[in-house]
Amino acid sequence: SVLLDDYLDRNKTKESSNLTKRETEILKLLAEGKSIKEISEEYFISIKTAGTHKQNIFEKMGFDNISQLVRYALKTGIIS
């Protein structure tokens, strides 16, 4: 059920304080729907580096998919 999934997500998600400043910035851009290619161009980093940041965010925060990231960003006010 949606309620159960939301409850489980809430308890599984870690604090964003373990993210670096750059990872926090990239989390925000991912939540806004930016692609890895767009992020790499915006920060003048390689696509591989941007992908590594995304992977680190997912591992540190316990996200399994982008919708969990977006829900977290909305819930915490990172995006509105």
PDB file of C-alpha atoms in Angstrom:
ATOM      1  CA  SER A   1       0.000   0.000   0.000  1.00  0.00           C
ATOM      2  CA  VAL A   2       1.044   3.611  -0.523  1.00  0.00           C
ATOM      3  CA  LEU A   3       0.789   4.412   3.190  1.00  0.00           C
ATOM      4  CA  LEU A   4       2.986   1.470   4.153  1.00  0.00           C
ATOM      5  CA  ASP A   5       5.560   2.338   1.475  1.00  0.00           C
ATOM      6  CA  ASP A   6       5.649   5.945   2.679  1.00  0.00           C
ATOM      7  CA  TYR A   7       6.090   4.812   6.306  1.00  0.00           C
ATOM      8  CA  LEU A   8       8.893   2.434   5.352  1.00  0.00           C
ATOM      9  CA  ASP A   9      10.585   5.098   3.212  1.00  0.00           C
ATOM     10  CA  ARG A  10      10.444   7.593   6.065  1.00  0.00           C
ATOM     11  CA  ASN A  11      12.109   5.184   8.463  1.00  0.00           C
ATOM     12  CA  LYS A  12      14.712   4.055   5.939  1.00  0.00           C
ATOM     13  CA  THR A  13      15.857   7.502   4.801  1.00  0.00           C
ATOM     14  CA  LYS A  14      18.978   8.817   6.503  1.00  0.00           C
ATOM     15  CA  GLU A  15      19.819  12.393   7.430  1.00  0.00           C
ATOM     16  CA  SER A  16      21.089  14.562   4.580  1.00  0.00           C
ATOM     17  CA  SER A  17      23.796  15.902   6.922  1.00  0.00           C
ATOM     18  CA  ASN A  18      26.060  12.999   5.844  1.00  0.00           C
ATOM     19  CA  LEU A  19      26.087  14.432   2.319  1.00  0.00           C
ATOM     20  CA  THR A  20      28.867  16.706   1.140  1.00  0.00           C
ATOM     21  CA  LYS A  21      27.993  20.237  -0.003  1.00  0.00           C
ATOM     22  CA  ARG A  22      28.311  19.132  -3.653  1.00  0.00           C
ATOM     23  CA  GLU A  23      26.161  16.034  -3.084  1.00  0.00           C
ATOM     24  CA  THR A  24      23.479  18.221  -1.494  1.00  0.00           C
ATOM     25  CA  GLU A  25      23.560  20.554  -4.513  1.00  0.00           C
ATOM     26  CA  ILE A  26      23.302  17.589  -6.898  1.00  0.00           C
ATOM     27  CA  LEU A  27      20.462  16.045  -4.854  1.00  0.00           C
ATOM     28  CA  LYS A  28      18.536  19.297  -5.359  1.00  0.00           C
ATOM     29  CA  LEU A  29      19.184  19.301  -9.117  1.00  0.00           C
ATOM     30  CA  LEU A  30      18.194  15.619  -9.437  1.00  0.00           C
ATOM     31  CA  ALA A  31      14.998  16.347  -7.500  1.00  0.00           C
ATOM     32  CA  GLU A  32      14.270  19.209  -9.919  1.00  0.00           C
ATOM     33  CA  GLY A  33      14.484  16.705 -12.791  1.00  0.00           C
ATOM     34  CA  LYS A  34      17.923  17.575 -14.150  1.00  0.00           C
ATOM     35  CA  SER A  35      19.786  14.808 -15.970  1.00  0.00           C
ATOM     36  CA  ILE A  36      23.313  13.654 -15.131  1.00  0.00           C
ATOM     37  CA  LYS A  37      24.445  15.260 -18.414  1.00  0.00           C
ATOM     38  CA  GLU A  38      22.860  18.617 -17.452  1.00  0.00           C
ATOM     39  CA  ILE A  39      24.420  18.444 -13.974  1.00  0.00           C
ATOM     40  CA  SER A  40      27.853  17.651 -15.404  1.00  0.00           C
ATOM     41  CA  GLU A  41      27.603  20.651 -17.738  1.00  0.00           C
ATOM     42  CA  GLU A  42      26.376  22.981 -14.959  1.00  0.00           C
ATOM     43  CA  TYR A  43      29.255  22.056 -12.607  1.00  0.00           C
ATOM     44  CA  PHE A  44      31.923  21.539 -15.306  1.00  0.00           C
ATOM     45  CA  ILE A  45      32.508  17.939 -14.184  1.00  0.00           C
ATOM     46  CA  SER A  46      32.518  14.730 -16.203  1.00  0.00           C
ATOM     47  CA  ILE A  47      29.349  12.693 -16.640  1.00  0.00           C
ATOM     48  CA  LYS A  48      31.133   9.887 -14.759  1.00  0.00           C
ATOM     49  CA  THR A  49      31.826  12.178 -11.780  1.00  0.00           C
ATOM     50  CA  ALA A  50      28.217  13.419 -11.740  1.00  0.00           C
ATOM     51  CA  GLY A  51      27.048   9.788 -11.852  1.00  0.00           C
ATOM     52  CA  THR A  52      29.350   8.913  -8.958  1.00  0.00           C
ATOM     53  CA  HIS A  53      27.874  11.773  -6.912  1.00  0.00           C
ATOM     54  CA  LYS A  54      24.376  10.444  -7.674  1.00  0.00           C
ATOM     55  CA  GLN A  55      25.420   6.917  -6.667  1.00  0.00           C
ATOM     56  CA  ASN A  56      26.927   8.229  -3.400  1.00  0.00           C
ATOM     57  CA  ILE A  57      23.728  10.164  -2.627  1.00  0.00           C
ATOM     58  CA  PHE A  58      21.598   7.052  -3.204  1.00  0.00           C
ATOM     59  CA  GLU A  59      23.885   4.906  -1.005  1.00  0.00           C
ATOM     60  CA  LYS A  60      24.179   7.436   1.837  1.00  0.00           C
ATOM     61  CA  MET A  61      20.457   8.242   1.870  1.00  0.00           C
ATOM     62  CA  GLY A  62      19.164   4.711   1.252  1.00  0.00           C
ATOM     63  CA  PHE A  63      17.209   5.648  -1.887  1.00  0.00           C
ATOM     64  CA  ASP A  64      16.281   2.874  -4.329  1.00  0.00           C
ATOM     65  CA  ASN A  65      14.895   5.163  -7.037  1.00  0.00           C
ATOM     66  CA  ILE A  66      14.549   8.790  -8.089  1.00  0.00           C
ATOM     67  CA  SER A  67      10.960   9.074  -6.812  1.00  0.00           C
ATOM     68  CA  GLN A  68      12.196   8.408  -3.254  1.00  0.00           C
ATOM     69  CA  LEU A  69      14.765  11.187  -3.735  1.00  0.00           C
ATOM     70  CA  VAL A  70      12.078  13.587  -4.996  1.00  0.00           C
ATOM     71  CA  ARG A  71       9.711  12.708  -2.120  1.00  0.00           C
ATOM     72  CA  TYR A  72      12.532  13.307   0.377  1.00  0.00           C
ATOM     73  CA  ALA A  73      13.418  16.658  -1.251  1.00  0.00           C
ATOM     74  CA  LEU A  74       9.780  17.781  -1.136  1.00  0.00           C
ATOM     75  CA  LYS A  75       9.283  16.597   2.450  1.00  0.00           C
ATOM     76  CA  THR A  76      12.410  18.374   3.698  1.00  0.00           C
ATOM     77  CA  GLY A  77      11.892  21.588   1.708  1.00  0.00           C
ATOM     78  CA  ILE A  78      14.926  21.124  -0.540  1.00  0.00           C
ATOM     79  CA  ILE A  79      12.507  21.728  -3.411  1.00  0.00           C
ATOM     80  CA  SER A  80       8.936  22.987  -3.356  1.00  0.00           C
TER      81      SER A  80
END
